[in-house]
Coordinates of C-alpha atoms and ligand atoms in Angstrom, one line a residue:
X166 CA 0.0 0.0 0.0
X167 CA 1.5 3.3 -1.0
X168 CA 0.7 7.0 0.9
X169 CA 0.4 9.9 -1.0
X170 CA 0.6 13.7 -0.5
X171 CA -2.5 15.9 0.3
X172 CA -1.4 18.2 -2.3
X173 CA 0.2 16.1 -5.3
X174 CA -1.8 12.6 -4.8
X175 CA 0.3 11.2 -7.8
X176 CA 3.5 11.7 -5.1
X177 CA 3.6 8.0 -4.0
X178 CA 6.0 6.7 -1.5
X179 CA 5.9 3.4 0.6
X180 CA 5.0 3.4 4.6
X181 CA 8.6 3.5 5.4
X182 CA 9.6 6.8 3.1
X183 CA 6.5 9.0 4.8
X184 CA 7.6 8.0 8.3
X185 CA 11.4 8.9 7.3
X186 CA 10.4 12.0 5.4
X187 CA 7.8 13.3 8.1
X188 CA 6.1 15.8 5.5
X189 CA 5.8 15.8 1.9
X190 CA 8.5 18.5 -0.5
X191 CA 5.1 19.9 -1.5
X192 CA 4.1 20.9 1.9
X193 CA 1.5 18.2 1.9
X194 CA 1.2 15.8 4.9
X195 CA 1.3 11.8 3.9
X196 CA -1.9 10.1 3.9
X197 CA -2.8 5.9 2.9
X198 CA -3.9 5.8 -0.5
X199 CA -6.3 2.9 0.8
X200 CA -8.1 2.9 4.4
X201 CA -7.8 -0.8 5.3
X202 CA -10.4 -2.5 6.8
X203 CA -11.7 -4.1 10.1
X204 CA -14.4 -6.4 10.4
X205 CA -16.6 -7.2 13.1
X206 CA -14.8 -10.6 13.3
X207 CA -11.6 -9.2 13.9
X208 CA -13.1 -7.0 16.4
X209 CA -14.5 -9.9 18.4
X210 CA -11.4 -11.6 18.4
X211 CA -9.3 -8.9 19.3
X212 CA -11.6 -8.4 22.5
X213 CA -9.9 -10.9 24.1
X214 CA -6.4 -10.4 23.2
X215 CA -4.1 -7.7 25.1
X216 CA -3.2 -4.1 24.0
X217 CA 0.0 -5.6 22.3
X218 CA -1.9 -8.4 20.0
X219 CA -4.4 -5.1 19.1
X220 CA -2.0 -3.0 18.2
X221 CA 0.2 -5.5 16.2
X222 CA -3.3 -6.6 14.3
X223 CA -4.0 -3.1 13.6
X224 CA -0.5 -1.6 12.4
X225 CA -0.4 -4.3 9.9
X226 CA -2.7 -3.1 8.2
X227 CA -1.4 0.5 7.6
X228 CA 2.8 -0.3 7.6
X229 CA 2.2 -3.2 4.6
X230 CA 6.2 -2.5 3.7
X231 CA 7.5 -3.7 7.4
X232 CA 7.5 -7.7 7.8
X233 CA 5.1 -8.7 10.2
X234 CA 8.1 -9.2 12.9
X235 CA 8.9 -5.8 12.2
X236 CA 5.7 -4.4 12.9
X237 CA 6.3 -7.3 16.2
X238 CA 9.1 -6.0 17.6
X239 CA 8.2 -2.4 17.3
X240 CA 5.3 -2.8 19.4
X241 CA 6.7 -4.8 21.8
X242 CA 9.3 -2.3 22.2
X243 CA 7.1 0.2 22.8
X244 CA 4.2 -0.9 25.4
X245 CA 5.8 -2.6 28.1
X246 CA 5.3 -2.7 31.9
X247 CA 8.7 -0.8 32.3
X248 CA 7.2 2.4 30.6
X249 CA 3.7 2.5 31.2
X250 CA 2.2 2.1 34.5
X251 CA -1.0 0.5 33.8
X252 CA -1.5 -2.9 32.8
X253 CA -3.7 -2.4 30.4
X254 CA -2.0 0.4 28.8
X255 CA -4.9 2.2 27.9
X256 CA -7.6 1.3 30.5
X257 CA -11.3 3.0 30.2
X258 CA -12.4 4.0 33.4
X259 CA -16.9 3.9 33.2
X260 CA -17.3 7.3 34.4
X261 CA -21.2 7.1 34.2
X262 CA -23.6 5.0 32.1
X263 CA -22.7 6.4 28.9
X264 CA -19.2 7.7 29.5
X265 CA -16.4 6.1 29.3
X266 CA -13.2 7.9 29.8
X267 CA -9.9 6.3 27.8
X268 CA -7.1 7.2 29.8
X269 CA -4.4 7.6 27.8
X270 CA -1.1 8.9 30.2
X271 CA 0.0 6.4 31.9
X272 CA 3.3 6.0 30.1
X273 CA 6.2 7.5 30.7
X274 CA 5.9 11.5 30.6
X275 CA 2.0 11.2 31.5
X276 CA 0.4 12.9 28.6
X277 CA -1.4 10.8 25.7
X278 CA 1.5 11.8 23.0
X279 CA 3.7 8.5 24.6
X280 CA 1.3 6.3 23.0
X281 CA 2.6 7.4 19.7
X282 CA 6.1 8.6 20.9
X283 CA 6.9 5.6 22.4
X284 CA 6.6 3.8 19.3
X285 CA 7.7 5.8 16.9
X286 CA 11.7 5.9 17.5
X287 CA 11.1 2.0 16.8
X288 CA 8.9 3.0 13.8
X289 CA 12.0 5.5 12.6
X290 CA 14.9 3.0 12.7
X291 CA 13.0 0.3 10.8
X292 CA 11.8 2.9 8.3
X293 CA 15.2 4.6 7.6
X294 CA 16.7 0.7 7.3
X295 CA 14.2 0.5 4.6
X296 CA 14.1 3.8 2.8
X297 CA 17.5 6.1 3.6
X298 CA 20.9 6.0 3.3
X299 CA 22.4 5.8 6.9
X300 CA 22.2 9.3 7.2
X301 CA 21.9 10.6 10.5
X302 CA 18.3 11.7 11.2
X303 CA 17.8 15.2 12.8
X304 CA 14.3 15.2 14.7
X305 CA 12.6 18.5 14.6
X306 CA 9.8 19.6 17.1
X307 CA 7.4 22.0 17.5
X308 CA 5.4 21.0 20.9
X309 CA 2.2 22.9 22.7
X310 CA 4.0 21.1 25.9
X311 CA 3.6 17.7 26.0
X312 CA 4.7 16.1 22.4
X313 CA 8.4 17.7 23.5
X314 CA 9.1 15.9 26.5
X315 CA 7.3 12.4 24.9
X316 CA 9.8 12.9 21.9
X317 CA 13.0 14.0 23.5
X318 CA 12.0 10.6 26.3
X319 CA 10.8 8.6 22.6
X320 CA 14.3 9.3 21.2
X321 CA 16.8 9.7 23.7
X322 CA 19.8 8.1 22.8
X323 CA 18.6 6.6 19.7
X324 CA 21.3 5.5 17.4
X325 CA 22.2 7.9 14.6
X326 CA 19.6 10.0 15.5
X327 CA 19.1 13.7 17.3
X328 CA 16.4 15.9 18.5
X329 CA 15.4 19.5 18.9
X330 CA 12.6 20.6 20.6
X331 CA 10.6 24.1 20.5
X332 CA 8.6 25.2 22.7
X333 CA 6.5 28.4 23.1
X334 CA 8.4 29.8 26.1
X335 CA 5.6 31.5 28.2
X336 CA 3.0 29.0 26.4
X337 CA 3.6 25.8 28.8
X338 CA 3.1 24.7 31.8
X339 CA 5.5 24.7 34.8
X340 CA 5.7 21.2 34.8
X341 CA 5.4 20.6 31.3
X342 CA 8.9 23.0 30.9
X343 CA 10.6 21.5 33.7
X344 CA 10.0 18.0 31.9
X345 CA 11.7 19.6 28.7
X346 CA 14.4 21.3 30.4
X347 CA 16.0 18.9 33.0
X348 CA 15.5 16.4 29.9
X349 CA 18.4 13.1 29.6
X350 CA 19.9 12.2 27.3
X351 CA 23.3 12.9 24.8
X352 CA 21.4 13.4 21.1
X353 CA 18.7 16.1 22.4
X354 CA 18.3 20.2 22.5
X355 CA 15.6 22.3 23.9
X356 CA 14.8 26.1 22.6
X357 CA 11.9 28.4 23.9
X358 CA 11.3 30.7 21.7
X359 CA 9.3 33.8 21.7
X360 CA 6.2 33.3 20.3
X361 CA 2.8 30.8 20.5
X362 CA 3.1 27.2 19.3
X363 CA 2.0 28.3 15.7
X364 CA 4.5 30.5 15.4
X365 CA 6.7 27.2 16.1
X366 CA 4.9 24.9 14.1
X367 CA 5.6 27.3 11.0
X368 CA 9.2 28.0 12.3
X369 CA 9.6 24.1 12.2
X370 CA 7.6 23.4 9.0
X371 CA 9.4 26.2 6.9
X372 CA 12.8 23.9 8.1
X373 CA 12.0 21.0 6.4
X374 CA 10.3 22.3 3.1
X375 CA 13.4 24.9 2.7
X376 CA 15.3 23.1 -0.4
X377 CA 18.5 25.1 0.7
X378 CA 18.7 23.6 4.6
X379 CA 17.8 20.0 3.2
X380 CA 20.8 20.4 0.4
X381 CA 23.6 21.7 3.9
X382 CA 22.2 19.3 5.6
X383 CA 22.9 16.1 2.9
X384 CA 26.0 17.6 2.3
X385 CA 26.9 17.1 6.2
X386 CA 25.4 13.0 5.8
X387 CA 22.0 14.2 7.9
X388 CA 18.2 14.3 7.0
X389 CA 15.4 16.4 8.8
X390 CA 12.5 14.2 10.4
X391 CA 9.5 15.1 12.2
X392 CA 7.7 13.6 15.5
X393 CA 5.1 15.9 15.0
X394 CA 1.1 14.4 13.9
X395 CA 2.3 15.7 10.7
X396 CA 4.7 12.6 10.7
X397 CA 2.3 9.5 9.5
X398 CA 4.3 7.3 12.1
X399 CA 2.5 9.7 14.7
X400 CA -0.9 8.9 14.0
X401 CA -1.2 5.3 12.8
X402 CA -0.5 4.4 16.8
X403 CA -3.5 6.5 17.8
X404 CA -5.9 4.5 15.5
X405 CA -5.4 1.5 17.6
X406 CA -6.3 3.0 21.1
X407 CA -9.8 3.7 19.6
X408 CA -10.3 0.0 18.3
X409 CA -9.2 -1.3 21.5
X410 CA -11.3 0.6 23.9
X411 CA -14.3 -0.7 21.3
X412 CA -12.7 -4.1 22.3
X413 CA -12.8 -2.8 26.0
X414 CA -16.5 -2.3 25.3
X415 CA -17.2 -5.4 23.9
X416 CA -15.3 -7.5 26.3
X417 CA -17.1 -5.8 29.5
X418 CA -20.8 -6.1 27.5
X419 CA -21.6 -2.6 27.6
X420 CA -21.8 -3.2 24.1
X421 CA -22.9 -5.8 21.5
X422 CA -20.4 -6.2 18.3
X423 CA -22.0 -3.7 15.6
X424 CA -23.2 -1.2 18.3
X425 CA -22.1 2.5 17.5
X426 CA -20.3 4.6 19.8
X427 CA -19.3 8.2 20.0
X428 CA -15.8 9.1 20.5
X429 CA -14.9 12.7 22.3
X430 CA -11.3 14.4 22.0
X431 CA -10.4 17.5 22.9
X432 CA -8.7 18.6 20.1
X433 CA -5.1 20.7 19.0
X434 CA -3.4 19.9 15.9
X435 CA -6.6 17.9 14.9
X436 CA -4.1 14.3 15.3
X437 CA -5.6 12.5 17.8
X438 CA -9.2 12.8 17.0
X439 CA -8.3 12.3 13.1
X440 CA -7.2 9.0 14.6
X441 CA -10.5 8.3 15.4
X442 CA -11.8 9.3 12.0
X443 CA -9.6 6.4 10.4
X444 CA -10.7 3.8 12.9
X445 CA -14.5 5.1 11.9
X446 CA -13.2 4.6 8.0
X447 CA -11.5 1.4 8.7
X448 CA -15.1 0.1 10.0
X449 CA -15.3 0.6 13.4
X450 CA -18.6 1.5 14.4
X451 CA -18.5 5.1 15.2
X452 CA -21.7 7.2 15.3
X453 CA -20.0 11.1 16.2
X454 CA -17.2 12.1 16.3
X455 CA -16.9 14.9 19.2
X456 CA -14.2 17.6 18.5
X457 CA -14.0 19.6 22.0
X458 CA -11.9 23.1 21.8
X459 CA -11.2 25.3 24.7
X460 CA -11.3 29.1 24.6
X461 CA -9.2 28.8 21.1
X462 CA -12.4 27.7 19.5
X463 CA -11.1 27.9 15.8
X464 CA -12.4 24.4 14.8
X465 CA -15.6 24.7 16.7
X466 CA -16.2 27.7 14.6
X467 CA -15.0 26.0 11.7
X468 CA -17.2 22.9 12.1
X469 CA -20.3 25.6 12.6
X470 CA -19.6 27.5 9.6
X471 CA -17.2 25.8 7.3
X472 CA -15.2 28.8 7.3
X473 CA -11.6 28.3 8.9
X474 CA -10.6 31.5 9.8
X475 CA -7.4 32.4 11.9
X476 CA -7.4 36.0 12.2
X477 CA -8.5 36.2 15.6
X478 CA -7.3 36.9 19.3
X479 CA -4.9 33.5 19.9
X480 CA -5.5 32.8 24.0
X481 CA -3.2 31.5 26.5
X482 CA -5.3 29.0 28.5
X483 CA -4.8 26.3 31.3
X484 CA -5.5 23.6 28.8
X485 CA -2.3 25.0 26.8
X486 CA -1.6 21.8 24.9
X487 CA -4.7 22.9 23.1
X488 CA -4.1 26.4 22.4
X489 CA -3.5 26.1 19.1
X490 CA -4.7 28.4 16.0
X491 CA -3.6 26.4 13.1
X492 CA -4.7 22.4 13.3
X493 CA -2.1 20.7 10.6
X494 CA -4.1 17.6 10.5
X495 CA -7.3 19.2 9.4
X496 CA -5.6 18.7 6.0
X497 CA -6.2 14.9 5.9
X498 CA -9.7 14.7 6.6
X499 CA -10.2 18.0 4.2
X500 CA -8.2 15.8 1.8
X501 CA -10.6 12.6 2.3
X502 CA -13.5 14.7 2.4
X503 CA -13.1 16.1 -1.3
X504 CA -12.8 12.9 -2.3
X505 CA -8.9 13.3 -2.8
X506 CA -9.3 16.9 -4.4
X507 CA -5.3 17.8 -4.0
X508 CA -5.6 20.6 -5.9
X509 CA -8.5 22.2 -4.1
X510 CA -6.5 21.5 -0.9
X511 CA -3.5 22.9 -1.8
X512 CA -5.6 26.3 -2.7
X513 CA -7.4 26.2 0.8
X514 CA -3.8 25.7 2.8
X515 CA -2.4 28.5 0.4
X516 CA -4.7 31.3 1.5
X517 CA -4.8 30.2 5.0
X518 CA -1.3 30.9 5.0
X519 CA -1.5 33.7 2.9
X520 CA -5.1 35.3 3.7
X521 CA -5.7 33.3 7.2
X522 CA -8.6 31.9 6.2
X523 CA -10.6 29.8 3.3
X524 CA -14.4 28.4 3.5
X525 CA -15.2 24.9 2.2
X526 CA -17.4 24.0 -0.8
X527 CA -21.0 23.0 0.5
X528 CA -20.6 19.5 -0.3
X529 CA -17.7 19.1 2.1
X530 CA -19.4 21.0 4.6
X531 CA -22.4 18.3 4.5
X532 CA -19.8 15.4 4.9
X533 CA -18.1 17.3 7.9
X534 CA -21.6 17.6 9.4
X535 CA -22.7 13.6 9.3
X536 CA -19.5 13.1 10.9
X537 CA -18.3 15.6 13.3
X538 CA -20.2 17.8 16.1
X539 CA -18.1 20.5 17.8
X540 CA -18.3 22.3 21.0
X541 CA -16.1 24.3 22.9
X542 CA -15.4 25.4 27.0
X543 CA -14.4 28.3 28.0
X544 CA -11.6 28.6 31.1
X545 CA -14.5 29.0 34.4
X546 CA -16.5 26.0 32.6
X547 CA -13.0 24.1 32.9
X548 CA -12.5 24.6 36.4
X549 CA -16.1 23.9 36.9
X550 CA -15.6 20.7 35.2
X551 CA -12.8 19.4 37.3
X552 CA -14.4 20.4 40.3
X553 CA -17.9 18.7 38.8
X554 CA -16.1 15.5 38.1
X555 CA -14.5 15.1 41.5
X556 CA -17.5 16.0 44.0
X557 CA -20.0 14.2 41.8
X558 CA -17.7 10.7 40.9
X559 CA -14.7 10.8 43.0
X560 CA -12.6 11.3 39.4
X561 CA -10.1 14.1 38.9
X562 CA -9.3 15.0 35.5
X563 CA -6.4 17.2 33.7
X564 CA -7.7 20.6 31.7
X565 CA -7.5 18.8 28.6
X566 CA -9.9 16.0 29.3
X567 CA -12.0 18.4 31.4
X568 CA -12.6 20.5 28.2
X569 CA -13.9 17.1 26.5
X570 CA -15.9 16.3 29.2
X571 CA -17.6 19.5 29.7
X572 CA -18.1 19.5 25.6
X573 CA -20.0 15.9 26.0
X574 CA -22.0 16.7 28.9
X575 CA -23.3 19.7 26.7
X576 CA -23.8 17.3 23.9
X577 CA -25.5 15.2 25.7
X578 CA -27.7 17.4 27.3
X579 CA -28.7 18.8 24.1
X580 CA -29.4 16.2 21.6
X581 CA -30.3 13.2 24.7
X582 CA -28.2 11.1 22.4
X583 CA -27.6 8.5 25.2
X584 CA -25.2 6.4 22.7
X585 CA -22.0 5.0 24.9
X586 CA -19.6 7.5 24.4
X587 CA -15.5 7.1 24.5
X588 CA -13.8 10.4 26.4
X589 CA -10.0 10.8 25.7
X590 CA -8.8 11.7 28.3
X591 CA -5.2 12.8 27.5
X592 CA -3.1 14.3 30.2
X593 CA -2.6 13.5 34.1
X594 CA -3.9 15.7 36.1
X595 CA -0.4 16.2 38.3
X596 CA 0.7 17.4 34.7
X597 CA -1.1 20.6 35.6
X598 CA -1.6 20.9 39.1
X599 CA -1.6 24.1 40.1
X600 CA -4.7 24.8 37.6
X601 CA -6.3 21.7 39.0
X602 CA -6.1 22.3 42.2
X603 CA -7.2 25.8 41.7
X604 CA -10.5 24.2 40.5
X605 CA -11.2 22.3 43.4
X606 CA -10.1 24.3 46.1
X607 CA -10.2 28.2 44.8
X608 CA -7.0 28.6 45.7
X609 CA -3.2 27.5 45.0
X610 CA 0.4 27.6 45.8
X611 CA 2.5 29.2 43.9
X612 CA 5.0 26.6 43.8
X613 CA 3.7 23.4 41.5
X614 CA 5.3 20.7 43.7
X615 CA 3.4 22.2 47.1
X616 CA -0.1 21.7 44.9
X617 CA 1.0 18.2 43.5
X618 CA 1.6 17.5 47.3
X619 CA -2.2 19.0 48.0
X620 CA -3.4 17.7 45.4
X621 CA -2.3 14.2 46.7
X622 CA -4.1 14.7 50.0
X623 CA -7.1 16.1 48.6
X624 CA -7.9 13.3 46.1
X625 CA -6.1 10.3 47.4
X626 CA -4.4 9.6 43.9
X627 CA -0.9 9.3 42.9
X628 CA 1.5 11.6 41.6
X629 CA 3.0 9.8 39.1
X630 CA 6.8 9.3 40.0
X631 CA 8.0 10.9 36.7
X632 CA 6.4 13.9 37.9
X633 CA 7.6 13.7 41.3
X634 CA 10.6 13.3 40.8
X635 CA 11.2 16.0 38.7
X636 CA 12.1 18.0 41.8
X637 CA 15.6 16.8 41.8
X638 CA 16.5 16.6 38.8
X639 CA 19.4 19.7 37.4
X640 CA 18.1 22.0 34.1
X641 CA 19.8 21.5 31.1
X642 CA 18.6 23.9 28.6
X643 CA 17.5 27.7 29.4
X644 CA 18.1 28.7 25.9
X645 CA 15.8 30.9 24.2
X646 CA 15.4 31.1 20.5
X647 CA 14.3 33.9 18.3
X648 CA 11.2 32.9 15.9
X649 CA 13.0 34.3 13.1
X650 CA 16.7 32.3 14.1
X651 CA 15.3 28.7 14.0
X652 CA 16.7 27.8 11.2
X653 CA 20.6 29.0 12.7
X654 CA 20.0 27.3 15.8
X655 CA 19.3 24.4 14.4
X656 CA 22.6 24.2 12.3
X657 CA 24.6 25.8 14.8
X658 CA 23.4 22.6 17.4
X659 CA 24.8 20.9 14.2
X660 CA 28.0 22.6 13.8
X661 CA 26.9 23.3 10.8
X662 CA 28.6 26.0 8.4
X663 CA 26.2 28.0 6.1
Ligands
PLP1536 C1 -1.5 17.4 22.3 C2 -2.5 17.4 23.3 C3 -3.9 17.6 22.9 C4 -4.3 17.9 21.5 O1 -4.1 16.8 20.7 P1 -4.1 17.0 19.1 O2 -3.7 15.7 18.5 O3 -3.0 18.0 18.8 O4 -5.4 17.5 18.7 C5 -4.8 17.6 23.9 N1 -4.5 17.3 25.2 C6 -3.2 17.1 25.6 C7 -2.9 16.9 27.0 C8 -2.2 17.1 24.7 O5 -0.9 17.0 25.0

């Protein structure tokens, strides 16, 4: 099975060229030329197996150059006891009778990003065996908070690989920064820069489509990759979490095999719920798909009126893995949506970039609609949520997942679709504690480690030991990069001459 670009689909290259490459020399993003399928017999065999047979059934599918052992090893690599904490990797925790909430950070830097990031160095070295020339392969990040410190932990000390990370410097969390700056490791850099993660999305994006810095860099026996959801090797992980919590479903009879479901994700960059679009394409019975924003409501707005329109105020918020103005992944459903229309896509990508904005034809619009509903929660209905969730169940969520839940509940309320319903939840709550706290008690320290510790005593849960032990560890990296000096950074961490 080949992928091809979103904006040339006669640019054809193998499973193992889009993972190397990251993003296409057009600017498109890789997408599979076919969607495999999934039948309801595979899904009532896989209800019995373990979150390693799942994923090993599902990744065949999509990574048809790899050998079967391959695709094996990579996942065994990957989702072991050693780095994630829970069994079941991704357990669902039956929040009420309809929700159930998919936790997805328990691995090892406690956001949902390690499902993929763990995974995908393994993905990377099979990939460049298969489709590059030994040269050594330069990782570039742009992160919101939380895909940095999964990819610098992802590829630490990978062979014949390094990684540089940028993140928005006054557009994380405390604890998300300290994760990125005390980070191990002899192959990894860290920049802030001044600006919003968009800014360093573009910053990052403009690297590895610039003819000129690929050129230095070949001459010097290196290649540019990407651990962003641009990367194809990001998302293809993400599919299977959805098709194993059906499984989950199915095992624990809430559900009969065929039943729909609805599937909630509070939504960035558009990757993880787009992950849940292709398990809905594959076959998996999928009635909504629930695309929850928080104060950055861009795609709520866009779902509404078909019009994607940046050009408005971009909002720092306590969900700030989510505070995000320009959702790269959008491109691949817009791409399926046309039925494969590359040239339309390029021309609605062009004037976003140029003219921040472009409106959909009607007909896409009336696909988007079938599938998608959209909601979004503003920063007091956050902190209401968390505090909701914890006096009414006893459950304490992040911002991120509270955003989802709050978007459900309003769903739910609304159209009394009573359909069992799949929350991601996507971040630990000790990730952001100060903010969490804040919800449940009013008040917080000032120091992130005294409201972990409160936080602790209040709920009865664990802080996670990453987290914890974050305390001791030294900072590595305080640099902070210009927007406009990226690029020199980069080559400079290189010691490379232009
Ligand atoms: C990255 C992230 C998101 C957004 O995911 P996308 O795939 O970018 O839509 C939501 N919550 C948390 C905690 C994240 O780290």
């Amino acid at each position: 099975m080949f992928y091809q670009s979103t904006r040339n689909k006669d640019l054809k290259v193998s499973s193992a060229q889009a993972i190397t490459q990251g993003i296409s020399k057009d600017k498109g993003l890789f997408v599979p030329e076919e969607i495999p399928s999934i039948t309801f017999d595979e899904l009532n065999l896989m209800k019995d197996l373990s979150y390693v047979e799942r994923a090993n059934i599902v990744l065949k599918k999509f990574l048809t150059d790899f050998t079967e052992s391959e695709v094996e090893q990579c996942v065994s690599s990957a989702y072991t006891d050693e780095k994630f904490r829970h069994k079941s990797i991704a357990p669902l925790h039956a929040y009420d009778d309809q929700a159930n909430v998919l936790e997805l950070w328990h691995g090892p830097t406690c956001a949902f990003k390690d499902m993929a990031l763990q995974i995908l160095p393994h993905l990377m070295r099979v990939s460049t065996s298969k489709a590059s020339n030994g040269e050594e392969i330069v990782i570039l990040v742009a992160t919101s908070g939380d895909t940095g410190k999964a990819a610098l932990e992802g590829f630490r000390d990978a062979p014949n690989t390094k990684i540089c990370v940028f993140y928005p410097e006054n557009g994380v969390s405390v604890m998300q920064k300290l994760q990125m700056a005390t980070q191990e490791g002899n192959n990894v850099q860290v920049f802030a820069i001044q600006g919003n993660f968009d800014d360093a999305q573009n910053g990052v994006k403009a690297i590895f489509t610039d003819t000129g810095t690929a050129n230095l860099l070949e001459k010097n026996g290196k290649k540019f990759s990407s651990a962003n959801s641009i990367n194809w090797g990001r998302l293809v992980p993400q599919v299977v979490y959805y098709i194993s919590a059906y499984c989950d479903l199915l095992k624990s009879e809430k559900i009969q095999l065929g039943d729909s479901i609805n599937v909630t994700v509070p939504t960035g960059n558009f990757g993880n719920i787009l992950a849940a679009y292709y398990a809905k394409e594959m076959g998996l019975p999928i009635k909504k798909l629930i695309c929850a924003s928080n104060k950055n409501r861009v795609l709520t707005d866009f779902f509404e009126s078909g019009i994607y329109d940046r050009r408005r105020e971009f909002y720092c918020t306590s969900s700030p893995s989510m505070d995000i103005l320009i959702s790269s992944n959008l491109e691949r459903l817009l791409f399926e949506l046309s039925g494969k229309n590359d040239s339309t896509v390029k021309d609605w990508m062009e004037s976003l970039s140029k003219d921040g904005y472009y409106k959909v034809s009607g007909e896409v619009k009336e696909k988007m609609d079938a599938l998608f509903v959209a909601g979004s929660c503003d920063e007091k209905e956050t902190a209401e949520t968390i505090s909701k969730c914890f006096k009414e169940k006893g459950y304490l969520v992040d911002t991120h997942t509270a955003v989802a839940m709050k978007v459900y509940f309003d769903y739910r309320d609304q159209t009394g679709d009573m359909t069992p319903t799949i929350i991601a939840s996507t971040a630990n709550p000790y990730k952001f504690p100060a903010s969490v706290l804040k919800a449940l008690e009013g008040i917080a320290p000032s120091d992130d480690f005294e409201c972990s510790e409160r936080l602790h005593e209040v709920s009865k849960t664990d802080i996670p030991s990453p987290l914890a032990n974050l305390k001791d560890k030294t900072v590595r990296f305080k640099e902070v990069c210009n927007q406009q000096d990226m690029r020199k950074c980069v080559l400079e961490k290189l010691n490379i001459k232009q």
